[in-house]
mmCIF file of C-alpha atoms in Angstrom:
data_model
loop_
_atom_site.group_PDB
_atom_site.id
_atom_site.type_symbol
_atom_site.label_atom_id
_atom_site.label_comp_id
_atom_site.label_asym_id
_atom_site.label_seq_id
_atom_site.Cartn_x
_atom_site.Cartn_y
_atom_site.Cartn_z
ATOM 1 C CA MET A 1 -10.958 -89.838 77.198
ATOM 2 C CA ILE A 2 -7.472 -89.419 78.666
ATOM 3 C CA ALA A 3 -6.305 -92.838 77.455
ATOM 4 C CA HIS A 4 -6.685 -91.893 73.772
ATOM 5 C CA ILE A 5 -4.750 -88.831 72.631
ATOM 6 C CA PRO A 6 -6.071 -87.907 69.160
ATOM 7 C CA ASP A 7 -2.887 -86.188 67.949
ATOM 8 C CA PRO A 8 0.637 -87.611 68.429
ATOM 9 C CA ARG A 9 2.085 -84.063 68.600
ATOM 10 C CA VAL A 10 0.246 -83.397 71.887
ATOM 11 C CA ASP A 11 2.194 -83.860 75.115
ATOM 12 C CA PRO A 12 0.352 -86.485 77.245
ATOM 13 C CA SER A 13 0.729 -84.503 80.493
ATOM 14 C CA GLN A 14 -0.690 -81.345 78.885
ATOM 15 C CA TYR A 15 -3.566 -83.323 77.370
ATOM 16 C CA ARG A 16 -4.359 -84.887 80.759
ATOM 17 C CA ASP A 17 -4.434 -81.415 82.376
ATOM 18 C CA LEU A 18 -6.659 -80.098 79.586
ATOM 19 C CA VAL A 19 -9.172 -82.944 79.953
ATOM 20 C CA HIS A 20 -9.249 -82.429 83.716
ATOM 21 C CA TYR A 21 -9.978 -78.729 83.131
ATOM 22 C CA TRP A 22 -12.733 -79.519 80.619
ATOM 23 C CA CYS A 23 -14.395 -81.842 83.135
ATOM 24 C CA SER A 24 -13.968 -79.484 86.107
ATOM 25 C CA GLU A 25 -16.820 -77.385 87.446
ATOM 26 C CA LYS A 26 -15.064 -74.170 86.379
ATOM 27 C CA GLY A 27 -14.473 -75.472 82.837
ATOM 28 C CA GLN A 28 -18.090 -76.611 82.510
ATOM 29 C CA LYS A 29 -19.386 -73.256 83.792
ATOM 30 C CA ILE A 30 -17.304 -71.299 81.237
ATOM 31 C CA SER A 31 -18.325 -73.728 78.499
ATOM 32 C CA ASN A 32 -22.027 -73.223 79.275
ATOM 33 C CA ILE A 33 -21.640 -69.430 79.292
ATOM 34 C CA ASN A 34 -19.865 -69.569 75.917
ATOM 35 C CA LYS A 35 -22.558 -71.864 74.474
ATOM 36 C CA ARG A 36 -25.306 -69.430 75.552
ATOM 37 C CA SER A 37 -23.416 -66.454 74.119
ATOM 38 C CA ARG A 38 -22.750 -68.240 70.835
ATOM 39 C CA SER A 39 -26.401 -69.315 70.493
ATOM 40 C CA LYS A 40 -27.442 -65.635 70.553
ATOM 41 C CA TYR A 41 -25.170 -64.797 67.621
ATOM 42 C CA GLU A 42 -27.263 -64.703 64.442
ATOM 43 C CA ASP A 43 -24.796 -63.648 61.725
ATOM 44 C CA LEU A 44 -22.859 -66.894 61.276
ATOM 45 C CA HIS A 45 -20.205 -67.504 58.630
ATOM 46 C CA CYS A 46 -18.927 -70.714 57.037
ATOM 47 C CA MET A 47 -15.206 -70.009 56.835
ATOM 48 C CA GLY A 48 -14.254 -72.721 59.305
ATOM 49 C CA THR A 49 -10.699 -72.330 60.559
ATOM 50 C CA ASN A 50 -9.643 -69.960 57.745
ATOM 51 C CA ASN A 51 -9.226 -66.414 58.970
ATOM 52 C CA LEU A 52 -10.738 -63.446 57.161
ATOM 53 C CA PRO A 53 -7.491 -61.836 55.930
ATOM 54 C CA ARG A 54 -6.527 -65.144 54.314
ATOM 55 C CA ARG A 55 -9.944 -65.400 52.645
ATOM 56 C CA ILE A 56 -9.670 -61.803 51.387
ATOM 57 C CA HIS A 57 -6.186 -62.556 50.019
ATOM 58 C CA GLU A 58 -7.521 -65.640 48.188
ATOM 59 C CA MET A 59 -10.389 -63.608 46.717
ATOM 60 C CA THR A 60 -7.976 -60.854 45.654
ATOM 61 C CA THR A 61 -5.653 -63.374 44.012
ATOM 62 C CA LYS A 62 -8.567 -65.027 42.215
ATOM 63 C CA ALA A 63 -9.704 -61.598 40.948
ATOM 64 C CA LYS A 64 -6.183 -60.853 39.617
ATOM 65 C CA GLY A 65 -5.288 -58.246 42.227
ATOM 66 C CA VAL A 66 -8.655 -56.516 42.571
ATOM 67 C CA GLN A 67 -9.602 -56.364 46.250
ATOM 68 C CA PRO A 68 -13.191 -57.491 46.891
ATOM 69 C CA SER A 69 -15.766 -55.133 48.339
ATOM 70 C CA ARG A 70 -17.236 -55.759 51.787
ATOM 71 C CA ALA A 71 -20.454 -56.915 50.101
ATOM 72 C CA GLU A 72 -18.551 -59.511 48.071
ATOM 73 C CA ILE A 73 -16.717 -60.663 51.197
ATOM 74 C CA TYR A 74 -19.988 -60.998 53.124
ATOM 75 C CA ILE A 75 -21.550 -63.042 50.321
ATOM 76 C CA ASP A 76 -18.491 -65.287 50.028
ATOM 77 C CA THR A 77 -18.215 -65.946 53.766
ATOM 78 C CA ARG A 78 -21.931 -66.774 54.154
ATOM 79 C CA THR A 79 -22.180 -69.101 51.126
ATOM 80 C CA ARG A 80 -21.235 -72.760 51.571
ATOM 81 C CA LYS A 81 -19.238 -74.730 49.008
ATOM 82 C CA ASP A 82 -22.454 -76.332 47.724
ATOM 83 C CA GLY A 83 -23.934 -72.865 47.094
ATOM 84 C CA SER A 84 -26.377 -72.838 50.017
ATOM 85 C CA ILE A 85 -26.561 -69.895 52.410
ATOM 86 C CA VAL A 86 -25.695 -70.379 56.093
ATOM 87 C CA THR A 87 -28.878 -68.919 57.601
ATOM 88 C CA GLU A 88 -32.180 -67.492 56.417
ATOM 89 C CA LYS A 89 -31.202 -64.071 57.766
ATOM 90 C CA ALA A 90 -27.945 -64.180 55.785
ATOM 91 C CA ALA A 91 -29.902 -65.188 52.668
ATOM 92 C CA ILE A 92 -32.091 -62.077 52.993
ATOM 93 C CA VAL A 93 -29.031 -59.840 53.442
ATOM 94 C CA ILE A 94 -27.264 -61.478 50.469
ATOM 95 C CA ASP A 95 -30.295 -60.956 48.221
ATOM 96 C CA GLU A 96 -30.367 -57.282 49.192
ATOM 97 C CA LEU A 97 -26.599 -56.929 48.650
ATOM 98 C CA LYS A 98 -26.835 -58.511 45.194
ATOM 99 C CA LYS A 99 -29.666 -56.133 44.212
ATOM 100 C CA LYS A 100 -27.629 -53.113 45.344
ATOM 101 C CA MET A 101 -24.533 -54.396 43.525
ATOM 102 C CA VAL A 102 -26.503 -54.777 40.275
ATOM 103 C CA GLU A 103 -27.903 -51.247 40.692
ATOM 104 C CA ALA A 104 -24.400 -49.853 41.295
ATOM 105 C CA GLU A 105 -22.971 -51.681 38.273
ATOM 106 C CA SER A 106 -25.760 -50.456 36.043
ATOM 107 C CA LEU A 107 -25.131 -46.864 37.106
ATOM 108 C CA GLN A 108 -21.337 -46.940 36.802
ATOM 109 C CA ASN A 109 -18.385 -49.258 36.976
ATOM 110 C CA LEU A 110 -18.343 -50.569 40.553
ATOM 111 C CA GLN A 111 -14.569 -50.593 40.927
ATOM 112 C CA SER A 112 -14.052 -46.994 39.865
ATOM 113 C CA THR A 113 -16.773 -45.569 42.093
ATOM 114 C CA GLN A 114 -15.967 -47.319 45.338
ATOM 115 C CA ASP A 115 -13.059 -46.383 47.536
ATOM 116 C CA SER A 116 -11.967 -49.481 49.464
ATOM 117 C CA THR A 117 -11.514 -47.418 52.633
ATOM 118 C CA ASP A 118 -14.882 -45.632 52.508
ATOM 119 C CA TRP A 119 -16.889 -47.843 54.833
ATOM 120 C CA THR A 120 -19.577 -45.270 55.566
ATOM 121 C CA ASN A 121 -21.275 -45.289 52.183
ATOM 122 C CA ASP A 122 -20.465 -48.622 50.545
ATOM 123 C CA ILE A 123 -23.067 -51.191 49.510
ATOM 124 C CA TYR A 124 -22.560 -53.262 52.663
ATOM 125 C CA SER A 125 -23.254 -50.299 54.965
ATOM 126 C CA LYS A 126 -26.324 -49.333 52.926
ATOM 127 C CA VAL A 127 -27.792 -52.792 53.569
ATOM 128 C CA LYS A 128 -26.487 -53.601 57.069
ATOM 129 C CA GLY A 129 -26.459 -50.051 58.428
ATOM 130 C CA PRO A 130 -23.633 -47.954 59.875
ATOM 131 C CA GLU A 131 -20.831 -49.638 61.796
ATOM 132 C CA LYS A 132 -20.507 -49.363 65.544
ATOM 133 C CA ARG A 133 -17.623 -47.243 66.776
ATOM 134 C CA GLY A 134 -14.334 -49.094 66.485
ATOM 135 C CA CYS A 135 -15.693 -51.938 64.363
ATOM 136 C CA VAL A 136 -15.599 -52.484 60.599
ATOM 137 C CA HIS A 137 -17.151 -55.792 59.520
ATOM 138 C CA CYS A 138 -15.852 -57.946 56.650
ATOM 139 C CA LEU A 139 -12.291 -56.623 56.740
ATOM 140 C CA GLY A 140 -10.546 -58.677 59.406
ATOM 141 C CA LYS A 141 -8.325 -57.125 62.047
ATOM 142 C CA LEU A 142 -7.575 -53.454 61.548
ATOM 143 C CA PRO A 143 -5.262 -51.188 63.533
ATOM 144 C CA HIS A 144 -7.004 -49.515 66.446
ATOM 145 C CA GLN A 145 -7.331 -45.771 66.522
ATOM 146 C CA ALA A 146 -5.156 -44.109 69.110
ATOM 147 C CA ASN A 147 -6.915 -42.745 72.142
ATOM 148 C CA SER A 148 -7.377 -38.999 72.430
ATOM 149 C CA SER A 149 -4.295 -38.351 74.620
ATOM 150 C CA GLN A 150 -2.015 -40.168 72.154
ATOM 151 C CA SER A 151 -3.730 -38.408 69.290
ATOM 152 C CA SER A 152 -3.292 -34.942 70.823
ATOM 153 C CA TYR A 153 0.365 -35.730 71.625
ATOM 154 C CA THR A 154 0.938 -36.839 68.024
ATOM 155 C CA ASN A 155 -0.835 -33.773 66.614
ATOM 156 C CA ASN A 156 1.195 -31.498 68.885
ATOM 157 C CA ARG A 157 4.434 -33.204 67.801
ATOM 158 C CA ILE A 158 3.487 -32.890 64.121
ATOM 159 C CA GLN A 159 2.749 -29.190 64.594
ATOM 160 C CA LYS A 160 6.157 -28.627 66.217
ATOM 161 C CA LEU A 161 7.950 -30.498 63.424
ATOM 162 C CA GLU A 162 6.076 -28.517 60.760
ATOM 163 C CA ASN A 163 7.109 -25.271 62.470
ATOM 164 C CA LEU A 164 10.720 -26.437 62.640
ATOM 165 C CA LEU A 165 10.672 -27.422 58.963
ATOM 166 C CA GLY A 166 9.157 -24.053 58.048
ATOM 167 C CA ASN A 167 11.965 -22.265 59.902
ATOM 168 C CA LEU A 168 14.590 -24.397 58.140
ATOM 169 C CA VAL A 169 13.054 -23.601 54.753
ATOM 170 C CA ALA A 170 13.177 -19.876 55.556
ATOM 171 C CA VAL A 171 16.865 -20.122 56.520
ATOM 172 C CA PHE A 172 17.721 -22.109 53.379
ATOM 173 C CA LYS A 173 15.869 -19.584 51.179
ATOM 174 C CA VAL A 174 18.046 -16.787 52.526
ATOM 175 C CA ARG A 175 21.246 -18.807 52.424
ATOM 176 C CA PHE A 176 20.752 -20.308 48.937
ATOM 177 C CA ALA A 177 18.758 -17.522 47.281
ATOM 178 C CA GLU A 178 20.746 -17.714 44.071
ATOM 179 C CA ASP A 179 20.518 -21.512 43.497
ATOM 180 C CA PRO A 180 17.394 -22.225 41.358
ATOM 181 C CA GLN A 181 17.379 -26.005 42.006
ATOM 182 C CA ILE A 182 17.375 -25.598 45.773
ATOM 183 C CA ASN A 183 14.741 -22.868 45.483
ATOM 184 C CA GLN A 184 12.438 -25.247 43.565
ATOM 185 C CA VAL A 185 12.782 -27.894 46.272
ATOM 186 C CA LEU A 186 12.214 -25.334 49.009
ATOM 187 C CA GLU A 187 9.098 -24.006 47.251
ATOM 188 C CA ALA A 188 7.708 -27.554 47.030
ATOM 189 C CA ILE A 189 8.404 -28.128 50.732
ATOM 190 C CA ASP A 190 6.898 -24.749 51.604
ATOM 191 C CA GLN A 191 3.654 -25.640 49.813
ATOM 192 C CA GLU A 192 3.361 -28.918 51.723
ATOM 193 C CA VAL A 193 4.019 -27.320 55.105
#
């Protein structure tokens, strides 16, 4: 195995170390654990090495700028190039998704009724159920929510800045009371704060 390096870009010493690791007891143990874990996973996809954001971008480009729904993404990532479905479980879910999509389209235009950020009540969540905390399927990597201490710090900082801006607006109103343009801007700021 070490004698034949399949890719000329690979450094021979690194490849030798990698093969030794693969054949080591530790490497075999980790490999067996990963195989067991992977065998328990039932919701397989057929994207291969393409990542989900790239697939979503391709679907969006193909649809002339219209971002696909999570249901459309699920269907696309579980359907092979020949049109077959990856697993029987995925086939059942896809059938249910397609029924719900037809119902939604018959009621109203699907694009106008669905907000792309409302993951609690979209077709996918109606079929697959609510998402676990911190996880939104069929969207790729999303920014993590800040923990509560960061969130409270940020909220406190925002509150202080709003108070400061309110005080500045009050000072400007007194100072520039006779300038109608500045008063319009200050009124707009005052309504936002």
